[in-house]
Short mmCIF file of C-alpha atoms in Angstrom, two decimals:
data_model
loop_
_atom_site.label_atom_id
_atom_site.label_comp_id
_atom_site.label_asym_id
_atom_site.label_seq_id
_atom_site.Cartn_x
_atom_site.Cartn_y
_atom_site.Cartn_z
CA MET A 1 138.57 154.88 139.91
CA SER A 2 135.47 156.59 141.30
CA MET A 3 133.77 158.60 138.62
CA SER A 4 130.48 160.37 138.86
CA GLN A 5 129.21 159.35 135.42
CA ILE A 6 126.15 157.19 135.99
CA GLN A 7 123.73 155.35 133.75
CA PRO A 8 123.45 156.54 130.15
CA PHE A 9 122.42 160.13 130.46
CA LEU A 10 120.68 160.47 127.20
CA SER A 11 118.59 157.30 127.30
CA GLU A 12 115.14 158.83 127.97
CA ILE A 13 115.84 161.77 125.67
CA LEU A 14 116.85 159.61 122.70
CA ASN A 15 114.17 156.95 123.29
CA ASP A 16 111.16 159.29 123.36
CA GLN A 17 110.46 158.62 127.04
CA PRO A 18 109.40 161.21 129.66
CA ILE A 19 112.49 163.32 130.44
CA PRO A 20 113.38 163.52 134.16
CA LEU A 21 113.26 166.94 135.83
CA GLY A 22 116.97 166.97 136.53
CA LYS A 23 117.78 166.53 132.87
CA LEU A 24 115.31 169.22 131.80
CA ALA A 25 117.07 171.52 134.31
CA TYR A 26 120.49 170.61 133.05
CA PHE A 27 119.67 171.45 129.42
CA ARG A 28 117.87 174.65 130.30
CA GLU A 29 120.92 175.87 132.13
CA ARG A 30 123.21 174.68 129.31
CA PHE A 31 121.20 176.59 126.73
CA ARG A 32 121.31 179.70 128.91
CA ASP A 33 125.08 179.30 129.23
CA ARG A 34 125.52 178.98 125.40
CA LEU A 35 123.76 182.30 125.00
CA TYR A 36 125.91 183.82 127.76
CA GLU A 37 129.15 182.71 126.05
CA MET A 38 127.93 184.24 122.75
CA VAL A 39 127.07 187.57 124.41
CA VAL A 40 130.25 187.80 126.48
CA ASP A 41 132.45 186.86 123.53
CA GLU A 42 130.80 189.61 121.49
CA PHE A 43 131.20 192.13 124.35
CA LEU A 44 134.88 191.34 124.84
CA LYS A 45 135.51 191.83 121.15
CA ARG A 46 133.92 195.27 121.17
CA GLU A 47 135.51 196.14 124.48
CA ALA A 48 138.93 195.65 122.91
CA SER A 49 138.08 198.50 120.57
CA GLY A 50 136.92 200.89 123.29
CA PHE A 51 133.29 199.91 123.91
CA SER A 52 132.59 200.04 127.68
CA ARG A 53 130.06 198.64 130.06
CA ALA A 54 128.88 202.23 130.60
CA ASP A 55 128.36 202.53 126.83
CA LEU A 56 126.34 199.33 126.82
CA ALA A 57 124.28 200.44 129.82
CA ARG A 58 123.52 203.74 128.18
CA ARG A 59 122.38 202.11 124.92
CA ILE A 60 119.77 199.92 126.58
CA GLY A 61 118.73 202.23 129.43
CA LYS A 62 120.24 200.20 132.26
CA ARG A 63 122.61 201.00 135.10
CA PRO A 64 126.27 199.93 134.74
CA GLU A 65 125.92 197.67 137.82
CA GLN A 66 123.19 195.75 136.05
CA ILE A 67 125.47 195.22 133.07
CA THR A 68 128.29 193.97 135.36
CA ARG A 69 125.89 191.44 136.94
CA TRP A 70 124.64 190.22 133.52
CA LEU A 71 128.18 189.80 132.25
CA GLY A 72 129.16 187.88 135.40
CA ALA A 73 126.70 185.04 134.91
CA PRO A 74 123.42 184.46 132.99
CA GLY A 75 121.41 183.54 136.10
CA ASN A 76 118.43 185.86 135.64
CA TRP A 77 118.63 186.39 131.89
CA THR A 78 115.49 186.28 129.83
CA ILE A 79 115.12 186.07 126.06
CA GLU A 80 114.58 189.81 126.14
CA THR A 81 117.94 190.26 127.94
CA VAL A 82 119.79 188.39 125.19
CA SER A 83 118.08 190.32 122.47
CA ASP A 84 118.79 193.69 124.06
CA LEU A 85 122.46 192.87 124.77
CA LEU A 86 123.18 191.57 121.31
CA LEU A 87 121.44 194.42 119.62
CA ALA A 88 123.43 196.99 121.60
CA ILE A 89 126.77 195.22 121.50
CA SER A 90 126.84 193.76 118.00
CA LYS A 91 124.04 195.49 116.17
CA ALA A 92 122.92 191.96 115.35
CA GLU A 93 120.36 189.25 116.07
CA PRO A 94 121.24 185.65 116.95
CA ASP A 95 120.97 182.84 114.43
CA VAL A 96 119.89 179.72 116.38
CA ARG A 97 120.68 176.26 115.02
CA LEU A 98 120.06 172.75 116.35
CA MET A 99 122.82 170.33 117.31
CA PRO A 100 121.54 166.68 117.58
CA LEU A 101 122.52 164.85 120.71
CA GLU A 102 122.47 161.49 119.01
CA GLY A 103 125.58 160.16 117.35
CA ARG A 104 128.13 162.33 119.05
CA PRO A 105 131.42 160.58 119.80
CA ASN A 106 132.07 159.87 123.47
CA ARG A 107 134.79 161.81 125.19
CA ASN A 108 138.31 160.52 125.00
CA TYR A 109 138.89 158.70 128.31
CA VAL A 110 142.51 158.04 127.40
CA GLY A 111 143.07 161.77 127.07
CA GLN A 112 141.42 162.35 130.40
CA ASP A 113 143.64 159.80 132.09
CA GLN A 114 146.59 161.58 130.57
CA LEU A 115 145.39 164.85 132.11
CA ILE A 116 145.45 163.25 135.55
CA ALA A 117 148.76 161.49 134.86
CA SER A 118 150.42 164.72 133.81
CA PHE A 119 149.30 166.32 137.03
CA GLU A 120 150.66 163.40 139.04
CA THR A 121 153.96 163.50 137.22
CA ARG A 122 154.43 167.15 138.09
CA PHE A 123 154.08 166.42 141.78
CA GLU A 124 156.28 163.37 141.74
CA LEU A 125 159.27 165.19 140.21
CA MET B 1 153.74 159.92 149.19
CA SER B 2 153.11 162.88 146.85
CA ILE B 3 149.92 164.95 146.77
CA GLY B 4 149.21 163.41 143.39
CA GLU B 5 149.35 159.92 144.85
CA LEU B 6 147.09 160.97 147.72
CA LEU B 7 144.57 162.27 145.21
CA ARG B 8 144.71 159.09 143.16
CA SER B 9 144.37 157.00 146.23
CA ALA B 10 141.36 158.96 147.45
CA VAL B 11 139.66 158.57 144.06
CA ALA B 12 140.52 154.85 143.93
CA ASP B 13 138.89 154.08 147.27
CA GLY B 14 135.87 156.31 146.92
CA ARG B 15 136.73 159.09 149.33
CA LEU B 16 136.70 161.40 146.32
CA PHE B 17 134.91 161.23 143.01
CA HIS B 18 136.14 162.50 139.71
CA ILE B 19 133.16 164.53 138.55
CA LEU B 20 132.76 164.25 134.78
CA PRO B 21 130.71 166.31 132.36
CA ARG B 22 127.14 165.15 132.17
CA LEU B 23 127.17 164.72 128.37
CA PRO B 24 129.36 161.83 127.27
CA SER B 25 130.61 163.88 124.32
CA SER B 26 131.73 166.91 126.32
CA PRO B 27 135.40 167.66 126.82
CA THR B 28 137.19 167.71 130.16
CA ASN B 29 139.46 170.71 130.15
CA ARG B 30 139.57 171.42 133.92
CA LEU B 31 139.43 168.71 136.59
CA LEU B 32 136.84 168.67 139.41
CA PHE B 33 136.93 166.17 142.30
CA GLY B 34 134.17 165.95 144.83
CA SER B 35 133.55 164.34 148.18
CA PRO B 36 130.77 161.69 148.43
CA GLU B 37 128.65 164.50 149.99
CA VAL B 38 129.02 166.74 146.89
CA ASN B 39 128.89 163.85 144.43
CA ARG B 40 125.55 162.72 145.85
CA LEU B 41 124.11 166.14 144.94
CA VAL B 42 124.65 165.58 141.23
CA THR B 43 124.18 161.80 140.93
CA GLY B 44 121.28 161.40 143.36
CA PRO B 45 119.29 159.85 144.81
CA TRP B 46 117.29 163.04 145.42
CA THR B 47 114.67 163.41 148.12
CA SER B 48 112.18 165.42 146.04
CA PRO B 49 111.49 166.58 142.49
CA ASP B 50 112.57 170.08 143.54
CA GLU B 51 115.92 168.79 144.71
CA GLU B 52 116.39 166.77 141.51
CA TYR B 53 115.63 169.92 139.45
CA ARG B 54 117.95 172.08 141.52
CA CYS B 55 120.77 169.58 141.29
CA GLY B 56 120.35 169.28 137.48
CA LYS B 57 121.15 172.97 137.34
CA LEU B 58 124.08 172.52 139.73
CA TRP B 59 125.64 169.85 137.49
CA GLU B 60 125.48 172.18 134.52
CA ASP B 61 127.17 174.78 136.67
CA PHE B 62 129.92 172.24 137.39
CA ASP B 63 130.15 171.49 133.69
CA ARG B 64 130.87 175.17 132.93
CA TYR B 65 134.07 174.76 134.90
CA ILE B 66 134.91 171.21 133.77
CA GLU B 67 134.36 171.74 130.06
CA GLY B 68 136.52 174.93 130.13
CA ARG B 69 133.78 177.36 129.34
CA ARG B 70 133.96 180.98 130.39
CA ILE B 71 133.56 181.57 134.18
CA SER B 72 133.82 184.72 136.21
CA VAL B 73 136.35 184.52 139.02
CA ALA B 74 136.88 186.85 142.06
CA LEU B 75 140.28 186.60 143.65
CA ASP B 76 140.66 189.74 145.74
CA ASN B 77 137.33 191.18 146.74
CA PRO B 78 135.42 188.57 148.75
CA TYR B 79 132.91 191.14 150.06
CA LYS B 80 132.49 193.26 146.96
CA HIS B 81 132.41 191.00 143.94
CA PRO B 82 129.30 191.04 141.75
CA LYS B 83 126.53 188.69 142.97
CA SER B 84 126.74 186.84 139.70
CA THR B 85 130.36 185.72 140.28
CA TYR B 86 130.85 182.02 139.57
CA LEU B 87 133.99 181.24 141.53
CA SER B 88 135.26 183.20 144.46
CA ARG B 89 138.12 182.92 146.92
CA LEU B 90 136.81 183.36 150.44
CA ASP B 91 138.12 185.46 153.30
CA PRO B 92 140.76 185.09 154.64
CA PRO B 93 142.61 184.51 151.30
CA ARG B 94 145.45 182.72 153.11
CA ASP B 95 143.09 179.80 153.83
CA GLU B 96 142.74 179.26 150.07
CA VAL B 97 139.16 178.12 150.40
CA TRP B 98 137.01 178.77 147.30
CA GLU B 99 133.32 178.60 146.60
CA ILE B 100 131.47 177.70 143.44
CA ARG B 101 128.40 179.89 143.50
CA SER B 102 125.34 178.22 142.00
CA ARG B 103 122.80 181.00 142.38
CA ASP B 104 119.88 179.99 140.26
CA PRO B 105 117.24 178.87 140.76
CA LYS B 106 116.57 179.60 144.44
CA PRO B 107 117.67 178.21 146.80
CA GLY B 108 121.19 179.14 145.86
CA ILE B 109 123.95 176.61 146.62
CA ARG B 110 127.54 177.22 147.62
CA VAL B 111 130.12 174.46 147.17
CA PHE B 112 133.42 174.78 149.01
CA GLY B 113 136.79 173.50 147.99
CA ARG B 114 140.53 174.10 147.46
CA PHE B 115 142.80 173.88 144.47
CA VAL B 116 145.36 171.13 144.30
CA ASP B 117 146.87 172.80 141.27
CA ARG B 118 145.82 175.02 138.37
CA ASP B 119 142.57 173.67 136.95
CA ARG B 120 142.39 170.98 139.63
CA LEU B 121 139.71 171.82 142.17
CA VAL B 122 138.63 169.52 144.98
CA VAL B 123 135.24 170.32 146.56
CA PHE B 124 134.31 168.86 149.93
CA ASN B 125 131.18 170.42 151.35
CA TRP B 126 128.23 172.57 150.44
CA GLY B 127 125.39 174.61 151.87
CA PHE B 128 122.25 176.37 150.83
CA ARG B 129 122.98 180.07 150.63
CA TYR B 130 120.07 181.01 152.85
CA CYS B 131 121.55 178.91 155.66
CA LEU B 132 124.94 180.51 155.49
CA GLY B 133 124.28 184.14 156.52
CA GLY B 134 126.74 186.85 155.50
CA PRO B 135 130.22 186.08 154.21
CA ASP B 136 131.71 186.75 157.62
CA SER B 137 129.03 184.81 159.54
CA ASN B 138 129.67 181.93 161.92
CA GLU B 139 127.96 179.58 159.48
CA PHE B 140 130.25 180.58 156.66
CA ARG B 141 133.29 180.22 158.86
CA ARG B 142 132.10 176.77 159.98
CA GLU B 143 131.95 175.67 156.32
CA ILE B 144 135.40 177.09 155.69
CA ARG B 145 136.76 175.18 158.70
CA LYS B 146 135.02 172.02 157.52
CA CYS B 147 136.57 172.35 154.09
CA ILE B 148 140.04 172.70 155.64
CA THR B 149 139.41 169.76 157.92
CA GLU B 150 138.28 167.51 155.02
CA TRP B 151 141.26 168.62 152.97
CA ARG B 152 143.60 167.48 155.76
CA LYS B 153 141.88 164.09 155.93
CA VAL B 154 142.82 163.50 152.28
CA PHE B 155 145.95 165.55 151.70
CA LEU B 156 147.44 165.42 155.22
CA THR B 157 149.93 168.28 155.62
CA PHE B 158 150.18 169.24 151.95
CA PRO B 159 149.08 172.90 151.53
CA PRO B 160 146.61 173.90 148.80
CA HIS B 161 147.69 175.51 145.62
CA VAL B 162 148.50 179.21 146.05
CA GLY B 163 148.46 181.89 143.36
CA SER B 164 148.31 185.64 142.96
CA ARG B 165 146.48 185.88 139.63
CA VAL B 166 143.29 184.33 138.35
CA ASP B 167 145.13 182.55 135.57
CA GLU B 168 147.26 180.76 138.18
CA TYR B 169 144.13 179.03 139.38
CA VAL B 170 141.96 178.63 136.32
CA SER B 171 142.83 178.58 132.63
CA ASP B 172 141.11 180.88 130.20
CA PRO B 173 138.52 181.76 129.25
CA THR B 174 137.73 183.58 132.47
CA LEU B 175 136.26 186.93 133.37
CA SER B 176 138.10 188.47 136.32
CA VAL B 177 135.74 190.42 138.58
#
């Protein structure tokens, strides 16, 4: 089966070698997305109790369209954006913790094959 | 032969690649298959450090979908969805051609594909956003036609997956825009 996983992705990172640009880019974007998930989860919780995008916009002096863009994707977020959004949505500040990359179990390839198999089964009925 | 067998056959002989999350420990909750053209973007070789950096960001964008993280999806408003939308069905909707919108950093990249089933997206071609013009430009239409042509090479006369709600294409968590 053709899979896109190539040589060990974490080798330079875990062996104190220079980290290739593509991997730096990958983890920057991943970090940004973690913050995005936290902010959107918080917003959806408050939205369920009546807090709107307009309310959020008003609290931080932005236009509602800007809020819609920010909640769509974290592309142009800065640290300041995250701080403003969490302050206005949750009346809180984030508590950042580290998650070591070393020692994590590999994904379950059997489970993945089952995912594909279940899909094939549906179409072969 | 079923559409599932056609997919398996294409992956087995290298016409499609099963794109996996970059981190070996990350889960696969949605499936993404890519043509060699798209797979080359994320696995290299790259022609410059800028391209390597840009494609590192693109793979993390793919991982948002694959790992089942929250993505924003536009089903019905191809010309009016927010610029930050992650996944969008293109016009005309009956063609069932979708784009993954990797906007940052510049140059933005659009990756075109069709769903085989819910959470099973096959992407065939891509373009830099600045080369594509507006959403109804000739360049955009050319990429849509190319996507349909490539689909037919793999899946013959099987139609793409069709749905009327976001959750019929992509499992939660999503943000419908």
